Coordinates of C-alpha atoms in Angstrom, one line a residue:
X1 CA 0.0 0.0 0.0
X2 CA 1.3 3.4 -0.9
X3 CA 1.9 5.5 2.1
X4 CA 2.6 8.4 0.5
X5 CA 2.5 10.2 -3.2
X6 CA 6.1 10.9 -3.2
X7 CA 7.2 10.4 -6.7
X8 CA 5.0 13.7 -7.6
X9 CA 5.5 15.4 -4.9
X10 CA 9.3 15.2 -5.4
X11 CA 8.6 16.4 -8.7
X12 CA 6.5 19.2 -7.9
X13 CA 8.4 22.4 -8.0
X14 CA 7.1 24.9 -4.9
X15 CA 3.8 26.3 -5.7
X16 CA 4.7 29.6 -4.4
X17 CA 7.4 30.0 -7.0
X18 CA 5.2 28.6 -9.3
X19 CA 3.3 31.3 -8.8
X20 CA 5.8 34.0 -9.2
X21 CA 6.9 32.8 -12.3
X22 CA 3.6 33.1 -14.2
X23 CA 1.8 35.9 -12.5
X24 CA 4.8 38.1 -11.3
X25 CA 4.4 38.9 -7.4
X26 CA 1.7 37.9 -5.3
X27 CA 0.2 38.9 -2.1
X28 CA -2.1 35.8 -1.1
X29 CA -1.9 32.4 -1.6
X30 CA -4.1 30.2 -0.5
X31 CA -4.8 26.2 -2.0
X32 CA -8.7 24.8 -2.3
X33 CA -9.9 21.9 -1.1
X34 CA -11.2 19.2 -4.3
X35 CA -8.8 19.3 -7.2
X36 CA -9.2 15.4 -8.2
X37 CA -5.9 14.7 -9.4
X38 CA -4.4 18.2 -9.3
X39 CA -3.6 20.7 -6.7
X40 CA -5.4 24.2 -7.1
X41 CA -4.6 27.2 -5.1
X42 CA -6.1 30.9 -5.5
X43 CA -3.4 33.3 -6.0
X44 CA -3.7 37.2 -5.8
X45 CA -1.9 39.7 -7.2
X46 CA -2.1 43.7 -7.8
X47 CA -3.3 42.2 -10.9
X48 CA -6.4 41.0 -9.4
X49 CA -7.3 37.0 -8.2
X50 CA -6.0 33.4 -10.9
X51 CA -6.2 30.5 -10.2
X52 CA -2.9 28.3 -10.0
X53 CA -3.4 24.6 -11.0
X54 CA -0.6 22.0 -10.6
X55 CA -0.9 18.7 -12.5
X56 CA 0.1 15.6 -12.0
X57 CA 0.8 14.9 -15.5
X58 CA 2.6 17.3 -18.4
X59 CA 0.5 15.7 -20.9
X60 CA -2.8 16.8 -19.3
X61 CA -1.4 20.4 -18.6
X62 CA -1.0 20.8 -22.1
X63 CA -4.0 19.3 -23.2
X64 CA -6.1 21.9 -21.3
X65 CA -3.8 24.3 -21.1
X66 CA -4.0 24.1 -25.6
X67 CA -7.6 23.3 -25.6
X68 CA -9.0 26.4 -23.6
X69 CA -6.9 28.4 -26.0
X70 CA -8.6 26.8 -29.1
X71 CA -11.3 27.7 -27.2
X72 CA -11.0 31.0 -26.1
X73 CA -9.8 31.3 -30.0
X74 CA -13.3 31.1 -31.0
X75 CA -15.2 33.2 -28.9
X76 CA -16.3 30.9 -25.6
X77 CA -14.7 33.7 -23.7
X78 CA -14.9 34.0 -20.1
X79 CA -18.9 33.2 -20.0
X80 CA -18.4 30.0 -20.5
X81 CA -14.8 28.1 -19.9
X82 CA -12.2 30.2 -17.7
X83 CA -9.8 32.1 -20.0
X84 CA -6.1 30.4 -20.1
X85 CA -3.4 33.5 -18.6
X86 CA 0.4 31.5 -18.7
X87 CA 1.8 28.0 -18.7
X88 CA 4.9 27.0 -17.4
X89 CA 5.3 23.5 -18.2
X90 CA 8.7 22.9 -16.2
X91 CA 6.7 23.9 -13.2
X92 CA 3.8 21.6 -14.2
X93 CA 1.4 24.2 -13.7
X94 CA -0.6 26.9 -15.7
X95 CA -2.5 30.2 -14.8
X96 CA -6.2 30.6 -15.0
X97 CA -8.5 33.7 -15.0
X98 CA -10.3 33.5 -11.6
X99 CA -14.3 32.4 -11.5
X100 CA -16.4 33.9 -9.3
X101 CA -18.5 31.8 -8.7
X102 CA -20.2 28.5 -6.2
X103 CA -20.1 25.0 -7.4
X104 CA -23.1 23.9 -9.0
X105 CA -25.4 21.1 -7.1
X106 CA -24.6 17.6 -7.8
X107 CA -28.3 16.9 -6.6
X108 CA -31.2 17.6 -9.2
X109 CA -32.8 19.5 -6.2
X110 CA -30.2 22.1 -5.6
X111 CA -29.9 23.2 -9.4
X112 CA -31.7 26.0 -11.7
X113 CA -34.5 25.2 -14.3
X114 CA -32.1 26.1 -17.1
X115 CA -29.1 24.9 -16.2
X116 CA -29.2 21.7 -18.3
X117 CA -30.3 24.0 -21.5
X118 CA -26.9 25.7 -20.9
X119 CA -25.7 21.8 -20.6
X120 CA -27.0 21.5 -23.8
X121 CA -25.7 24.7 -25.5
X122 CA -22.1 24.1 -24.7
X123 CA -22.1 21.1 -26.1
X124 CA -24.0 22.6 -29.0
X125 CA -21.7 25.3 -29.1
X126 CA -18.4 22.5 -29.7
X127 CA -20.1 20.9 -32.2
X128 CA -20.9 24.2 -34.2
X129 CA -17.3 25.0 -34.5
X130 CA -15.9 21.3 -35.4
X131 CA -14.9 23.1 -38.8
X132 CA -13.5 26.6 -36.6
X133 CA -9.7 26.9 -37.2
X134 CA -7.2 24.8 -35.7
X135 CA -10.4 22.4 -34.8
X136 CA -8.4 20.0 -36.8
X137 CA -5.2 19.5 -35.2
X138 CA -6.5 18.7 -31.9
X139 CA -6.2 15.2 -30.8
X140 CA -8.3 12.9 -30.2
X141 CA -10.0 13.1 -26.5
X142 CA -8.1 11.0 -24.2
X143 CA -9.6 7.0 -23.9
X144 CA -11.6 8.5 -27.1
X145 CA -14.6 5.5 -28.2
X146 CA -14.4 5.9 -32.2
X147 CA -16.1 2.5 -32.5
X148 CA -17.7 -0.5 -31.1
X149 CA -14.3 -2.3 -30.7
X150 CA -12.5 0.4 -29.3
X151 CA -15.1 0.7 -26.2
X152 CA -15.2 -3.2 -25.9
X153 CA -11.1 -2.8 -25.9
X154 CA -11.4 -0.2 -23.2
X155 CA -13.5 -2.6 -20.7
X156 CA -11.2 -5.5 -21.5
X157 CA -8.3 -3.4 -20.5
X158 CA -9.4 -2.3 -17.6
X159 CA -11.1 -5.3 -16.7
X160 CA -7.4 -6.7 -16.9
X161 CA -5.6 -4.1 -15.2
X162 CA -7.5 -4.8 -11.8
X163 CA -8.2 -8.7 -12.0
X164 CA -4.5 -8.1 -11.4
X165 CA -5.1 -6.0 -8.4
X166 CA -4.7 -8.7 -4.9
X167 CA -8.1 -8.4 -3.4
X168 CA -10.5 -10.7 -2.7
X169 CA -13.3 -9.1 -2.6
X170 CA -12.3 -7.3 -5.9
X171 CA -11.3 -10.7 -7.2
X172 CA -14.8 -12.2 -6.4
X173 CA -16.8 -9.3 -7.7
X174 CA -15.3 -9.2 -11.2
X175 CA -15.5 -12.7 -11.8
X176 CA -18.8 -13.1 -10.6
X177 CA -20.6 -10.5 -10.6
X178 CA -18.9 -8.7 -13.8
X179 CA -17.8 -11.0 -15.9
X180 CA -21.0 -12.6 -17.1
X181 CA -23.0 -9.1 -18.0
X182 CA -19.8 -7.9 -19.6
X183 CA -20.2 -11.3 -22.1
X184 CA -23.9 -10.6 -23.0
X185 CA -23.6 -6.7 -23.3
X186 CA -20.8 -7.6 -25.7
X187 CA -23.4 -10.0 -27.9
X188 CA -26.3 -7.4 -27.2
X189 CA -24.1 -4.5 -29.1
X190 CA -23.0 -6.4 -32.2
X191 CA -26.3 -7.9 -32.7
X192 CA -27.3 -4.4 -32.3
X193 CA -24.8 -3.4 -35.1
X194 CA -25.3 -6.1 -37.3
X195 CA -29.5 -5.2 -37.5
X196 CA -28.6 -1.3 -38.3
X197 CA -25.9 -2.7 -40.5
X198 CA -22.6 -1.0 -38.8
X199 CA -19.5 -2.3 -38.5
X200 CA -18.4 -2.7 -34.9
X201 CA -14.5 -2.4 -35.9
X202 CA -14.8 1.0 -38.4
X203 CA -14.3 4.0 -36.9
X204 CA -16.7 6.6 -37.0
X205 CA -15.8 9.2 -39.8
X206 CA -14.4 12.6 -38.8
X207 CA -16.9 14.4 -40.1
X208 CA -19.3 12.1 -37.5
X209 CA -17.3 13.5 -34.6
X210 CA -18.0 15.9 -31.9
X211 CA -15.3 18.0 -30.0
X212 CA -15.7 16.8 -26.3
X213 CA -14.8 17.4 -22.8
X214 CA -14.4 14.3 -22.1
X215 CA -15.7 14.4 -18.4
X216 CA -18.5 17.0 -18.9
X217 CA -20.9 17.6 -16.5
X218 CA -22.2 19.5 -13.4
X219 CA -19.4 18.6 -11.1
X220 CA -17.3 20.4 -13.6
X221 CA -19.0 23.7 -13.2
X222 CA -19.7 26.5 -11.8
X223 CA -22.1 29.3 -11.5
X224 CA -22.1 33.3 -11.3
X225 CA -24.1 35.4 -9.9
X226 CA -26.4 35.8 -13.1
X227 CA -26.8 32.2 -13.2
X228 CA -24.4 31.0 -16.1
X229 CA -22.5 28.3 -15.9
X230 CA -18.5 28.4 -16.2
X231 CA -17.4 24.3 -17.9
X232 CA -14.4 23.7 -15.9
X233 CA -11.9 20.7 -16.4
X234 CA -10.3 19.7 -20.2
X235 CA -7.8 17.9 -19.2
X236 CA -9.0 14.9 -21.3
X237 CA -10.8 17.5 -24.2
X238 CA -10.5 16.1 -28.1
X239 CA -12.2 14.4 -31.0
X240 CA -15.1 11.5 -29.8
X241 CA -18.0 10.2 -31.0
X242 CA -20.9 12.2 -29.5
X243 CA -22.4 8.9 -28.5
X244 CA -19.7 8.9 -25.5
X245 CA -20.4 12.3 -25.2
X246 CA -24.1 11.7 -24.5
X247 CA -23.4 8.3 -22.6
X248 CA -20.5 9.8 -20.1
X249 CA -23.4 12.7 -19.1
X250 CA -26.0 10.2 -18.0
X251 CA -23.6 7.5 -16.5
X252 CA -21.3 9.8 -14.7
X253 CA -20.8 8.8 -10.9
X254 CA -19.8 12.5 -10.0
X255 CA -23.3 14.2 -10.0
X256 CA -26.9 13.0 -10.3
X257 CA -29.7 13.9 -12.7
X258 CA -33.5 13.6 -12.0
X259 CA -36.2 11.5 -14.2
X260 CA -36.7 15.1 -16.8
X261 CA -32.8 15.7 -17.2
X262 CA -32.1 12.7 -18.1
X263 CA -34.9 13.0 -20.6
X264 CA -33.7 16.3 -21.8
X265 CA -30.4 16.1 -22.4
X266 CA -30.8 12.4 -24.5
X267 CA -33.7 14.4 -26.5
X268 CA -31.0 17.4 -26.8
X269 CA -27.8 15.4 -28.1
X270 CA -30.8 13.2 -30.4
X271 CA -31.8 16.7 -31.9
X272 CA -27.8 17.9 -31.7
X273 CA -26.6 15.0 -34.0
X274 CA -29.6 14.2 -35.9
X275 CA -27.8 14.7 -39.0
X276 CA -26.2 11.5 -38.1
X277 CA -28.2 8.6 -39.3
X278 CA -26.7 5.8 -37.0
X279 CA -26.3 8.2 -33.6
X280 CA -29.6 6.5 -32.1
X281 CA -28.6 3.2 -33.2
X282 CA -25.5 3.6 -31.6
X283 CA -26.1 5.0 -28.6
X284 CA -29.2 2.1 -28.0
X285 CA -26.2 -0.2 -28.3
X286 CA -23.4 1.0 -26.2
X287 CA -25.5 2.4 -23.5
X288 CA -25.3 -0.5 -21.5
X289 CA -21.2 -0.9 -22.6
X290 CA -20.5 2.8 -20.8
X291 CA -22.4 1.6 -17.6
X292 CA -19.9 -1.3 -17.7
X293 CA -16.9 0.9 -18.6
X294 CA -18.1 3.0 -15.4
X295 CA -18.2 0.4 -13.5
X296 CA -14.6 -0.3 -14.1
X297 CA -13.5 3.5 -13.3
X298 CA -15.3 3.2 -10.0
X299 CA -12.6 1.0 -9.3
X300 CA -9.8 2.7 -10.0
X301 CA -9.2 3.1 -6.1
X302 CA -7.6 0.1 -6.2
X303 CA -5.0 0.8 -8.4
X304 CA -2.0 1.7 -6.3
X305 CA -0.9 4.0 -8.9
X306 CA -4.0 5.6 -9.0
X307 CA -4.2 6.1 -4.8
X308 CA -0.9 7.8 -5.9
X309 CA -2.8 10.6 -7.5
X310 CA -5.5 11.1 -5.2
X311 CA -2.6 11.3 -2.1
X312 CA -1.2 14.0 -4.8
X313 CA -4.3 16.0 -4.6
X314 CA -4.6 16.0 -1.1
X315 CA -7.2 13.3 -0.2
X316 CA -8.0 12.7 3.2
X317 CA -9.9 9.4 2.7
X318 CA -8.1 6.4 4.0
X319 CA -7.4 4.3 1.5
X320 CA -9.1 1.0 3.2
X321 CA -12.4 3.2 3.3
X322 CA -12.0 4.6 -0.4
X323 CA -11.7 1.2 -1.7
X324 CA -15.0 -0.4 0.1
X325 CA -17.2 2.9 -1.2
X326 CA -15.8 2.3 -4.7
X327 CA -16.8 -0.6 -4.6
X328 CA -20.2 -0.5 -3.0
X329 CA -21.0 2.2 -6.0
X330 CA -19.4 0.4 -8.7
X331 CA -22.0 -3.0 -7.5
X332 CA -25.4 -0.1 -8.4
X333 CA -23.8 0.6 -11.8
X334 CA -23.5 -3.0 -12.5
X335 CA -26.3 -3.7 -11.5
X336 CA -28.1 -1.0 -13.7
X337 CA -26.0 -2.4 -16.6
X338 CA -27.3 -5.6 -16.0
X339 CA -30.5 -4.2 -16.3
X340 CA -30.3 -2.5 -19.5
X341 CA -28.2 -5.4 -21.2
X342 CA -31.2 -8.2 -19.9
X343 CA -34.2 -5.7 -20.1
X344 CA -36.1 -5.1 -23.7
X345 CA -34.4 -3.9 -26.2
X346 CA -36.6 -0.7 -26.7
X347 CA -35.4 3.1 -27.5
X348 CA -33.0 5.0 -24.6
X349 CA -35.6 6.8 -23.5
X350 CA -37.4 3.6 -22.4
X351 CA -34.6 2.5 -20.0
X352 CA -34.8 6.2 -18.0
X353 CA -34.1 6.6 -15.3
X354 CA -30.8 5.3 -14.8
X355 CA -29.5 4.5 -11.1
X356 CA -32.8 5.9 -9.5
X357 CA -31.5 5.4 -6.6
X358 CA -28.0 6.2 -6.2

């Protein structure tokens, strides 16, 4: 068991200087609680209030470092993504403008009427400017699903990774449990594609694709004091197939949606990509397969490796305690999997809602 996350923090230069090197002299310093797998501190400055954000990983610095420039390149601005100010990839770290703003409610309860049509509109928004310049040379989103085999590929994987994990109980609830709903989701989605007539290995033409956060949602946002939403987190932003785009939003384990938002946001992304003739088909078919690949996220606490980065961030969860939750959540997303993969085979819409009780 890892006792500490000293690789990175070795690595990590001192955020203080950090801080001096991309915003010049600063009067206040103080680091914010959450951060997943990044340490984020407010800094201010004559200059006015940043945020400081120090990764774990160069690569995802510059993905969303170079992806909220492409961004801010084509007019999202400060309304809706916060406005990259320096980088300083030596330091690991990068300078954003500061949002005022409180975190948006992971509970349906706690959030605004409109706040999934500005959901919606974002999302709209990337796929309106797939053709914008520069939209071309950005990569693929990180773990990207551009076909049926590629997201099969990605449960395997994973699936691998922690059946090599020592842990009993883990042991016993892949094989068991997982093992057999994985198998029949697997013949559920090709005999899915073979009646629309798609081929589960091609992967979906560019022109098909959607520009993506990659883990989009209300956990990632926050709101102002006129009520619009600021998207925070591109870290894993690219090319996708909307499909995951639409799949991640509903299956997410960060925030929950009531019965009517889950309703409109599938009949938003079916009126979004409705110039794409398979999308439905598609999505009826792998729905089930990203409850599965959830599933398998869930349990990333048992990755030592993993436990790293959260000990990086500045978790205060023991790591006995994280590993038992994980897995208590990751047994309600199987099981709605299961339920979806067994049940009829009828339009999204019919299987709603998803983990009711959560």
């Amino acid at each position: 068991m890892p006792s500490s996350a000293a690789p990175l923090l070795e690595a990590m230069p001192d955020p203080a200087e950090t801080a001096r090197v991309l915003a010049g002299p600063i009067r206040s310093m103080e680091r914010l609680s959450g951060g997943g797998n990044n340490r984020i501190y407010r800094v201010e400055t004559a200059g006015g209030a940043y945020a400081l954000k120090c990764y774990g990983s160069t690569e995802r610095l510059a993905r969303e470092y170079g992806s909220l420039s492409f961004l801010a390149g084509i007019g999202a601005g400060s309304l809706t993504v916060p406005h990259p100010e320096a980088a300083a990839p030596d330091h690991g770290a990068a300078l954003y403008e500061w949002i005022d703003g409180t975190a948006v409610s992971r509970a349906p309860d706690g959030r605004k009427e409109d706040d999934m049509a500005q959901a919606v509109a974002f999302a709209a928004f990337l796929a309106g400017h797939r053709s914008a310049e520069g939209a071309a040379a950005l990569a693929e989103a990180a773990e990207a699903c551009l076909s049926l085999t590629g997201l099969l590929d990605q449960i395997e994987s994973r699936f691998a990774r922690l059946s090599d994990v020592d842990d009993v109980r883990l042991g016993e609830f892949l094989r068991a449990d997982a093992r057999p709903v994985i198998d029949r989701a697997r013949i559920r989605a090709l005999t899915g594609y073979a009646a629309a007539g798609l081929g589960p290995s091609a992967p979906l033409e560019p022109g098909l694709r959607t520009l993506s956060p990659s883990d989009f949602g209300f956990h990632n946002a926050l709101r102002r004091r006129d009520g619009s939403l600021v998207f925070l987190d591109f870290e894993y932003f690219g090319w996708d197939d909307p499909v995951k785009l639409t799949a991640d939003f509903l299956w997410h384990p960060a925030f929950s949606l009531a019965l009517q938002e889950q309703a409109d946001w599938h009949d938003g992304m079916m009126a979004l990509f409705a110039a794409d003739p398979a999308f439905s088909a598609r999505l009826r078919a792998q729905l089930p397969l990203y409850g599965l690949r959830w599933t398998m996220i869930l349990l990333n606490e048992f990755l030592p490796e993993r436990w790293e980065r959260r000990l990086f961030a500045g978790t205060s969860a023991g790591w006995s305690e994280a590993k038992a939750a994980q897995l208590s959540k990751a047994r309600l997303w199987l099981r709605e999997a299961r339920r979806l993969t067994d049940g009829p085979d009828g339009d999204v819409r019919s299987s709603f809602p998803l983990l009711a009780d959560r």
